[in-house]
CSV table of C-alpha atoms in Angstrom, one decimal:
chain,number,residue,atom,x,y,z
A,1,UNK,CA,0.0,0.1,-0.1
A,2,UNK,CA,1.3,3.4,-0.9
A,3,UNK,CA,1.9,5.9,2.2
A,4,UNK,CA,1.2,9.6,1.9
A,5,UNK,CA,3.9,12.2,3.3
A,6,UNK,CA,2.9,13.7,6.3
A,7,UNK,CA,1.1,13.4,9.5
A,8,UNK,CA,-0.7,10.5,9.3
A,9,UNK,CA,-4.6,10.8,10.2
A,10,UNK,CA,-5.9,7.8,13.3
A,11,UNK,CA,-8.9,6.3,11.9
A,12,UNK,CA,-11.4,4.4,14.2
A,13,UNK,CA,-13.8,1.7,13.4
A,14,UNK,CA,-17.7,1.6,14.5
A,15,UNK,CA,-16.8,-0.1,17.4
A,16,UNK,CA,-13.9,2.4,18.9
A,17,UNK,CA,-10.8,0.4,17.6
A,18,UNK,CA,-8.0,2.2,15.9
A,19,UNK,CA,-7.4,1.0,12.5
A,20,UNK,CA,-3.1,0.2,11.9
A,21,UNK,CA,-1.6,-0.7,9.2
A,22,UNK,CA,-1.9,-4.1,9.6
A,23,UNK,CA,-5.7,-3.5,9.6
A,24,UNK,CA,-5.7,-1.5,6.3
A,25,UNK,CA,-3.8,-4.5,4.7
A,26,UNK,CA,-6.3,-6.8,5.7
A,27,UNK,CA,-9.2,-4.7,4.5
A,28,UNK,CA,-7.6,-4.0,1.2
A,29,UNK,CA,-6.6,-7.6,0.8
A,30,UNK,CA,-10.4,-8.3,1.5
A,31,UNK,CA,-11.2,-5.5,-0.9
A,32,UNK,CA,-9.4,-6.9,-3.6
A,33,UNK,CA,-10.7,-10.5,-3.3
A,34,UNK,CA,-14.4,-9.1,-3.4
A,35,UNK,CA,-16.5,-8.6,-0.9
A,36,UNK,CA,-19.6,-11.3,-0.4
A,37,UNK,CA,-22.2,-8.3,-0.4
A,38,UNK,CA,-25.0,-11.0,1.3
A,39,UNK,CA,-23.2,-10.6,4.6
A,40,UNK,CA,-23.3,-7.2,4.4
A,41,UNK,CA,-25.4,-5.0,6.7
A,42,UNK,CA,-27.9,-2.0,5.5
A,43,UNK,CA,-27.3,1.2,7.0
A,44,UNK,CA,-30.0,4.0,6.4
A,45,UNK,CA,-29.0,7.2,6.5
A,46,UNK,CA,-30.6,10.1,7.3
A,47,UNK,CA,-33.5,10.6,10.5
A,48,UNK,CA,-35.9,7.8,11.4
A,49,UNK,CA,-39.3,8.4,9.9
A,50,UNK,CA,-42.2,10.1,12.2
A,51,UNK,CA,-45.0,7.7,13.1
A,52,UNK,CA,-45.6,4.5,11.6
A,53,UNK,CA,-46.0,5.8,7.7
A,54,UNK,CA,-42.4,5.0,6.7
A,55,UNK,CA,-40.9,8.4,5.1
A,56,UNK,CA,-42.0,11.5,6.7
A,57,UNK,CA,-43.0,14.2,4.4
A,58,UNK,CA,-41.2,17.3,4.5
A,59,UNK,CA,-43.3,20.7,5.1
A,60,UNK,CA,-41.1,24.0,3.7
A,61,UNK,CA,-42.7,27.2,4.2
A,62,UNK,CA,-41.6,30.8,4.5
A,63,UNK,CA,-42.1,32.9,7.8
A,64,UNK,CA,-41.7,36.6,8.9
A,65,UNK,CA,-37.9,37.2,10.3
A,66,UNK,CA,-39.2,38.8,13.4
A,67,UNK,CA,-41.8,36.0,14.3
A,68,UNK,CA,-39.1,33.4,13.0
A,69,UNK,CA,-36.5,34.8,15.5
A,70,UNK,CA,-38.9,34.4,18.7
A,71,UNK,CA,-39.6,31.2,17.6
A,72,UNK,CA,-36.0,30.3,17.5
A,73,UNK,CA,-35.3,32.0,21.0
A,74,UNK,CA,-38.5,30.1,22.3
A,75,UNK,CA,-37.3,26.4,20.9
A,76,UNK,CA,-34.0,27.6,22.3
A,77,UNK,CA,-35.1,28.4,26.0
A,78,UNK,CA,-37.2,25.2,25.8
A,79,UNK,CA,-34.1,23.0,24.9
A,80,UNK,CA,-36.1,22.3,21.7
A,81,UNK,CA,-35.9,22.5,17.6
A,82,UNK,CA,-37.7,24.8,15.5
A,83,UNK,CA,-39.1,22.0,13.9
A,84,UNK,CA,-40.7,20.6,16.9
A,85,UNK,CA,-42.4,23.4,17.5
A,86,UNK,CA,-43.5,23.9,14.7
A,87,UNK,CA,-44.4,20.1,14.1
A,88,UNK,CA,-46.6,20.6,17.8
A,89,UNK,CA,-48.1,24.1,16.4
A,90,UNK,CA,-49.6,22.1,13.6
A,91,UNK,CA,-50.8,19.3,14.9
A,92,UNK,CA,-52.7,21.1,17.6
A,93,UNK,CA,-54.4,23.4,14.8
A,94,UNK,CA,-55.5,20.5,13.3
A,95,UNK,CA,-56.9,18.8,16.1
A,96,UNK,CA,-58.8,21.8,17.0
A,97,UNK,CA,-60.0,22.8,13.8
A,98,UNK,CA,-62.1,19.8,13.4
């Protein structure tokens, strides 16, 4: 395996083990032999869905700056996100609308 001049960055596995040159060689040899994809684990990227319906739709809308600043401050005060406040507000609105 070729080496790069300069400071070597330490890499760590998901299990917390430091990747040594010996492990690098082992992984490179495995890659050259070819991977058995049937033994691989599927990894999901992104946030988990809200509720039981699979993916959660994303809602985007524009909001006046002054009100947004107030919402952002309230979210920070409550230790929440702006998204969670907006989600709660819309859910409450829809519950009281019927």
